C-alpha positions as MATLAB code, in Angstrom:
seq = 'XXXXXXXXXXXXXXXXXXXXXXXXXXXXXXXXXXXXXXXXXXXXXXXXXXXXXXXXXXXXXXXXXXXXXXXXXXXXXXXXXXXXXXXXXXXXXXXXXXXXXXXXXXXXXXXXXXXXXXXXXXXXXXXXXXXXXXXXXXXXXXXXXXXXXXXXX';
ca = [
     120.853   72.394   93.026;
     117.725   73.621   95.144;
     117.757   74.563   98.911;
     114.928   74.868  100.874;
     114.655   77.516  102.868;
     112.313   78.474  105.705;
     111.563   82.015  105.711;
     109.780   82.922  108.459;
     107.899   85.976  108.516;
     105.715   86.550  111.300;
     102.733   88.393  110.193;
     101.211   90.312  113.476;
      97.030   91.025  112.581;
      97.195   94.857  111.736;
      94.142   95.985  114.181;
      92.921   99.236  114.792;
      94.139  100.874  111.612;
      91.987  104.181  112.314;
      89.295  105.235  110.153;
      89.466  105.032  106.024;
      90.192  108.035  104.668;
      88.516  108.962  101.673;
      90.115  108.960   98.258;
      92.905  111.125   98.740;
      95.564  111.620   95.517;
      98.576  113.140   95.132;
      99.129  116.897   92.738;
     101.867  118.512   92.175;
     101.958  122.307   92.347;
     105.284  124.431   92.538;
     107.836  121.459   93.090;
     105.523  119.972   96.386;
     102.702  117.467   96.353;
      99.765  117.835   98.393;
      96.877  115.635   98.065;
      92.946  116.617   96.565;
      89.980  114.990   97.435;
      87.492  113.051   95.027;
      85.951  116.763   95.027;
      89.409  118.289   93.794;
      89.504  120.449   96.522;
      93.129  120.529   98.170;
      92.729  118.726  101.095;
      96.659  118.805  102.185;
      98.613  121.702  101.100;
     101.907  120.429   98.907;
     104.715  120.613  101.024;
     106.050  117.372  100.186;
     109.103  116.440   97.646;
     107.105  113.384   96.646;
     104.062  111.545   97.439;
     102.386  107.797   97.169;
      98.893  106.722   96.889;
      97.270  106.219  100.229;
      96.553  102.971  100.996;
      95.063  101.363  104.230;
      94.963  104.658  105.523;
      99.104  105.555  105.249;
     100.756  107.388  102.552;
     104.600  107.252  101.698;
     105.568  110.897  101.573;
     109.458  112.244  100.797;
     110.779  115.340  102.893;
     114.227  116.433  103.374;
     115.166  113.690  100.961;
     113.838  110.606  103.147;
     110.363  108.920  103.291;
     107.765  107.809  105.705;
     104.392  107.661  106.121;
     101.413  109.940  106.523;
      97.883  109.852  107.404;
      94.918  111.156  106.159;
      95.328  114.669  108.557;
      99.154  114.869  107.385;
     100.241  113.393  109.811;
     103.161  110.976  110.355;
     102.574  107.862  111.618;
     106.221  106.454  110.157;
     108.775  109.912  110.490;
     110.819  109.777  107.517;
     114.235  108.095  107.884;
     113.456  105.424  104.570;
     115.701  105.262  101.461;
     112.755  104.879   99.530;
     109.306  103.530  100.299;
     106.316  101.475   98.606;
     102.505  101.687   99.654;
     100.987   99.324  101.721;
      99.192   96.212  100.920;
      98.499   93.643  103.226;
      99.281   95.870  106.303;
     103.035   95.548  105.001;
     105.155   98.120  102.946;
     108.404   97.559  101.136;
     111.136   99.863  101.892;
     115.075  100.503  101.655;
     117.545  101.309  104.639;
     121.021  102.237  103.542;
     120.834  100.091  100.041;
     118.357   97.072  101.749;
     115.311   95.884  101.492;
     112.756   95.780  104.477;
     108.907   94.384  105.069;
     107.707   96.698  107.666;
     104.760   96.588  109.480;
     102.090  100.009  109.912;
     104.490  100.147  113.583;
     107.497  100.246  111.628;
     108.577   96.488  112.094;
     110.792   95.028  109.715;
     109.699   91.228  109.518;
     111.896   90.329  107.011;
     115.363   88.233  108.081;
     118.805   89.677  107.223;
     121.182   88.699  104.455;
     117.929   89.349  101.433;
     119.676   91.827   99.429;
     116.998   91.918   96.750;
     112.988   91.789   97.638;
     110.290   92.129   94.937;
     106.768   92.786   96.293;
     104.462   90.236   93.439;
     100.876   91.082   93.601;
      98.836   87.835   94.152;
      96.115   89.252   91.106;
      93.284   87.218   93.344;
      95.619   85.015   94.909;
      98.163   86.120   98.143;
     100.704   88.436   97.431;
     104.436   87.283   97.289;
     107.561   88.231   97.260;
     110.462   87.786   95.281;
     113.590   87.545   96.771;
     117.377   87.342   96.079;
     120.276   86.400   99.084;
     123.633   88.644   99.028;
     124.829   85.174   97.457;
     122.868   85.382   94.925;
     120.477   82.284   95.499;
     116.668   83.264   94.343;
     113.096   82.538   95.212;
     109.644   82.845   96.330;
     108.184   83.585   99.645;
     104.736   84.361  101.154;
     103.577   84.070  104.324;
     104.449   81.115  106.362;
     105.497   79.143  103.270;
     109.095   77.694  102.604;
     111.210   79.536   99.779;
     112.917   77.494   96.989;
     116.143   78.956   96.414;
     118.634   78.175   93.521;
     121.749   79.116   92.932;
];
């Protein structure tokens, strides 16, 4: 039997993002990631347990066993008090609070509502990203912005 249900994520316009920083990627040297330039020079020192790709401008960064998010200075925008956390696309990154699943915004927002115990991030490949989600009941679908999910059970 299908449900429909609305999922309503509110996307807020992510404005004033700062300035692009240039290709920055992670290296590893003596446990801790930094990050090098395009030029391979190191641009921030490793002192980090782990480190994402930057993307629009944030990197997710591990210290003292939690993540959050960095800029292109090293410094945090998002302290570190995630689980575990994705990259950004969109102007949203997935991460995990105590086991769960959250959409959060570059402010730290989570836009997604409670009782999704399982959320997929699905890149669109030239269409909108979605996500794939799972309630604590076990009922699945789709969402993407502003759209209704089909659930099943």
């Amino acid at each position: 039997m299908r449900l429909l249900f609305l999922l309503a994520i509110l996307l807020l316009p992510v404005l004033g993002q700062g300035q692009p920083v240039a290709r920055l990627r992670p290296f590893l040297h003596d446990s801790r990631y930094g990050y090098l330039d395009s030029a391979g020079a190191v641009r921030l020192a490793p002192r980090f347990r782990a480190a994402g790709e930057f993307a629009e401008g944030l990197a997710p960064v591990r210290e003292q066993g939690l993540y959050g998010f960095i800029d292109g200075s090293g410094a945090w925008v998002l302290p570190a008090r995630y689980d575990y956390a994705t990259s950004f696309r969109q102007g949203y990154a997935l991460v995990w609070v105590a086991g769960r699943p959250q959409l959060i915004t570059r402010q730290g927002r989570n836009v997604l509502p409670a009782g999704l115990q399982q959320v997929e991030y699905m890149p669109g490949e030239g269409r909108p990203d979605y996500l794939r989600v799972r309630t604590a009941a076990g009922r699945q679908g789709l969402a993407g912005v502003g759209i209704q999910v089909a659930l099943r059970n």
